[in-house]
Short mmCIF file of C-alpha atoms in Angstrom, two decimals:
data_model
loop_
_atom_site.label_atom_id
_atom_site.label_comp_id
_atom_site.label_asym_id
_atom_site.label_seq_id
_atom_site.Cartn_x
_atom_site.Cartn_y
_atom_site.Cartn_z
CA MET A 912 114.07 105.77 91.87
CA LYS A 913 117.09 107.47 93.14
CA LYS A 914 115.57 106.80 96.66
CA ARG A 915 115.10 103.50 95.84
CA LEU A 916 118.32 102.45 94.29
CA LEU A 917 120.19 104.82 97.32
CA LEU A 918 117.85 102.62 99.70
CA SER A 919 118.99 99.21 97.52
CA THR A 920 122.66 99.84 98.06
CA LEU A 921 122.30 100.49 101.71
CA LEU A 922 120.52 96.97 102.12
CA VAL A 923 122.80 95.40 100.31
CA SER A 924 125.84 96.87 101.65
CA SER A 925 124.76 95.72 105.06
CA TYR A 926 124.71 92.07 103.83
CA SER A 927 128.35 92.27 103.80
CA ILE A 928 128.71 92.34 107.47
CA ALA A 929 126.86 88.87 107.94
CA ASN A 930 127.76 87.47 104.52
CA PRO A 931 131.69 88.70 103.86
CA CYS A 932 132.41 88.13 99.97
CA LEU A 933 134.57 84.81 99.74
CA GLU A 934 134.00 83.59 103.02
CA THR A 935 134.61 79.92 103.38
CA GLN A 936 131.61 77.86 103.13
CA PRO A 937 130.15 76.08 106.36
CA ALA A 938 130.76 71.94 106.61
CA LEU A 939 127.89 69.96 105.03
CA ASN A 940 126.98 66.21 105.01
CA TYR A 941 128.62 64.39 102.40
CA VAL A 942 127.74 60.98 101.37
CA THR A 943 131.95 60.20 101.56
CA GLU A 944 133.00 60.96 105.04
CA GLY A 945 135.59 64.26 103.93
CA GLU A 946 134.26 64.60 100.35
CA ARG A 947 134.26 68.24 99.97
CA TYR A 948 132.33 68.66 96.34
CA GLY A 949 130.14 65.17 95.99
CA THR A 950 126.72 64.20 96.93
CA LEU A 951 125.11 65.36 99.88
CA LYS A 952 123.41 62.57 102.50
CA ALA A 953 119.42 62.99 101.81
CA THR A 954 117.69 63.69 104.90
CA GLU A 955 115.10 61.63 105.73
CA LEU A 956 111.84 62.98 106.84
CA SER A 957 109.95 62.31 109.79
CA VAL A 958 106.34 61.69 109.72
CA GLN A 959 105.96 65.46 111.01
CA GLN A 960 108.36 66.82 108.86
CA HIS A 961 106.62 65.09 106.05
CA ALA A 962 102.95 66.47 107.14
CA ASP A 963 104.96 70.02 107.41
CA LEU A 964 106.10 69.67 104.07
CA LEU A 965 103.04 68.85 102.56
CA SER A 966 101.16 71.91 104.21
CA LEU A 967 104.04 74.34 103.43
CA MET A 968 104.08 73.27 99.38
CA LYS A 969 100.30 73.89 99.85
CA ASN A 970 100.79 77.29 101.41
CA LEU A 971 103.14 78.28 98.76
CA ALA A 972 101.31 77.35 95.96
CA GLY A 973 100.37 80.36 93.73
CA GLN A 974 101.99 83.42 92.22
CA TRP A 975 103.98 86.22 94.36
CA GLN A 976 105.64 89.50 93.68
CA GLY A 977 107.96 91.56 95.01
CA GLU A 978 111.79 92.70 94.58
CA THR A 979 115.14 90.80 95.28
CA LEU A 980 118.07 92.75 96.71
CA GLY A 981 121.91 91.19 96.75
CA TYR A 982 125.42 91.39 95.35
CA SER A 983 127.58 89.14 93.73
CA CYS A 984 131.27 88.62 94.55
CA VAL A 985 134.27 89.31 92.27
CA GLY A 986 138.06 90.12 92.74
CA SER A 987 140.55 88.54 94.44
CA ASP A 988 141.31 86.70 98.10
CA SER A 989 142.83 89.68 98.96
CA SER A 990 140.68 92.36 97.77
CA PRO A 991 136.92 91.05 97.16
CA GLN A 992 134.45 93.33 95.85
CA GLN A 993 130.49 93.15 96.08
CA ASN A 994 128.47 93.87 93.10
CA SER A 995 125.25 95.00 94.16
CA PHE A 996 121.81 94.42 92.32
CA ALA A 997 118.05 95.07 92.90
CA TYR A 998 115.50 93.28 90.69
CA THR A 999 111.88 93.29 90.75
CA VAL A 1000 110.51 89.63 90.84
CA SER A 1001 107.31 87.26 90.05
CA LEU A 1002 107.53 84.28 91.63
CA ASN A 1003 105.13 81.43 90.63
CA PHE A 1004 104.64 78.18 92.25
CA ALA A 1005 102.65 75.12 91.16
CA GLN A 1006 101.64 71.91 92.61
CA PRO A 1007 100.75 69.13 90.31
CA THR A 1008 100.65 66.63 92.60
CA PRO A 1009 100.29 67.16 96.88
CA MET A 1010 104.54 66.59 97.45
CA ARG A 1011 105.92 68.31 94.22
CA LEU A 1012 105.98 72.13 93.68
CA GLN A 1013 107.62 73.45 90.64
CA ALA A 1014 109.15 77.34 91.08
CA LYS A 1015 109.29 79.59 87.81
CA LEU A 1016 111.19 83.03 88.76
CA ASP A 1017 111.18 86.03 86.42
CA ALA A 1018 113.40 88.63 87.19
CA ALA A 1019 113.80 92.51 85.61
CA ASN A 1020 116.10 95.13 86.40
CA GLN A 1021 115.18 98.67 87.19
CA HIS A 1022 114.56 99.05 83.23
CA GLN A 1023 112.37 96.50 83.24
CA ARG A 1024 114.58 94.69 81.19
CA ALA A 1025 114.13 90.68 81.57
CA ILE A 1026 117.33 89.53 82.81
CA ARG A 1027 117.13 85.98 84.45
CA HIS A 1028 114.40 83.04 84.34
CA ASN A 1029 115.41 80.28 87.06
CA GLN A 1030 113.36 77.49 87.46
CA LEU A 1031 113.07 74.91 90.48
CA THR A 1032 111.33 71.77 91.49
CA LEU A 1033 110.99 70.23 94.60
CA ILE A 1034 110.61 66.41 94.66
CA ALA A 1035 109.06 64.40 98.23
CA LYS A 1036 109.54 60.78 97.15
CA ASP A 1037 110.14 57.47 99.80
CA ASN A 1038 110.28 60.52 102.72
CA VAL A 1039 113.16 62.09 101.21
CA LEU A 1040 113.13 65.71 99.93
CA ARG A 1041 115.08 66.42 96.90
CA VAL A 1042 115.48 69.13 94.30
CA ASP A 1043 115.36 68.56 90.44
CA GLU A 1044 116.56 65.49 90.55
CA THR A 1045 114.76 62.31 91.69
CA ASN A 1046 117.83 60.22 92.58
CA ASP A 1047 120.98 61.00 95.02
CA ALA A 1048 122.33 64.19 92.73
CA GLY A 1049 119.15 65.88 94.06
CA ASN A 1050 119.44 65.19 97.96
CA MET A 1051 118.89 68.01 100.38
CA GLN A 1052 120.37 68.76 103.48
CA ILE A 1053 117.48 70.09 105.51
CA ASP A 1054 118.75 72.21 108.61
CA ALA A 1055 115.04 73.67 109.74
CA LEU A 1056 111.38 72.33 108.09
CA SER A 1057 108.22 73.29 109.67
CA ASN A 1058 104.49 74.52 107.78
CA GLN A 1059 106.20 77.91 107.75
CA GLN A 1060 109.85 77.53 106.87
CA LEU A 1061 112.26 75.31 105.00
CA ASN A 1062 116.24 75.63 105.56
CA SER A 1063 118.52 73.71 103.31
CA TRP A 1064 121.44 73.14 101.45
CA SER A 1065 121.57 71.51 97.53
CA LEU A 1066 124.38 70.91 95.23
CA SER A 1067 125.20 71.72 91.60
CA ARG A 1068 127.79 71.92 89.03
CA SER A 1069 128.85 74.24 86.22
CA GLY A 1070 131.90 72.75 84.25
CA VAL A 1071 134.49 72.85 86.89
CA VAL A 1072 132.83 74.75 89.46
CA SER A 1073 130.97 73.02 92.31
CA HIS A 1074 127.93 75.34 94.01
CA ALA A 1075 126.53 74.98 97.52
CA LEU A 1076 123.21 76.68 97.52
CA LYS A 1077 121.78 77.81 101.15
CA ARG A 1078 118.25 78.30 100.43
CA ASP A 1079 115.59 79.68 103.23
CA ILE A 1080 112.15 79.93 102.66
CA GLN A 1081 109.73 81.55 105.13
CA LEU A 1082 105.99 82.45 105.18
CA LEU A 1083 105.23 85.45 107.51
CA GLY A 1084 101.32 85.96 106.72
CA ARG A 1085 100.71 86.97 103.30
CA GLN A 1086 104.55 87.62 102.66
CA LEU A 1087 107.31 85.10 101.29
CA VAL A 1088 110.94 85.77 102.37
CA VAL A 1089 113.59 83.38 100.11
CA THR A 1090 117.27 84.22 100.91
CA THR A 1091 119.56 81.86 98.47
CA THR A 1092 123.25 81.95 99.42
CA VAL A 1093 125.77 80.58 96.95
CA TYR A 1094 129.26 79.11 97.55
CA SER A 1095 131.07 78.25 94.61
CA ASN A 1096 134.23 75.77 95.00
CA GLY A 1097 134.09 76.44 98.82
CA ARG A 1098 133.84 80.41 99.21
CA LEU A 1099 130.93 82.63 99.19
CA SER A 1100 130.01 83.83 95.35
CA SER A 1101 126.50 85.66 95.89
CA TYR A 1102 123.87 86.49 97.96
CA HIS A 1103 120.12 87.30 97.04
CA GLN A 1104 117.26 87.87 99.56
CA SER A 1105 113.68 88.30 98.14
CA LYS A 1106 110.62 89.51 99.68
CA LEU A 1107 107.42 88.55 98.13
CA ASN A 1108 103.45 89.34 98.38
CA ARG A 1109 101.01 86.86 97.05
CA ARG A 1110 99.09 88.72 94.19
#
């Protein structure tokens, strides 16, 4: 267990090189010019992207299990700090219709205490991919899409705090890598990377 925690700490520490705490959020494509925390412009899917998305959703369907490493950012702008973590995770993708994918993630810490239950729904309708909502509030900005990969941005809000979530999903044979980077009010606030194997 000590070796695993040490390895987790080393891996999480290395994230800080690529993603320093409180770094500024990259520019996104908003509906209104110059808008910082609003609605993203919907990415209209091409015929090829629609086919790739259908294939990707089909390939993701099922149960996956593995580990998540990451960190959350705390402290002031002048002295940001990383709180690292490691979870064991179980991820289930259900596909009730060909262009709808529902993800449910359960995570537990090293003492096997449940700590997180996240749910997410990807919905493709009218040549637009959205997350959780079928209206503009669920719009996603797609940076890359193939039958093995989806790199996207979406927005959410918690009270007065706006979040921009960068999600990178990549299939590597029977392994799935899901990376989520969260920017809160324009500054990086957390980073998670899950490496999962099909059950």
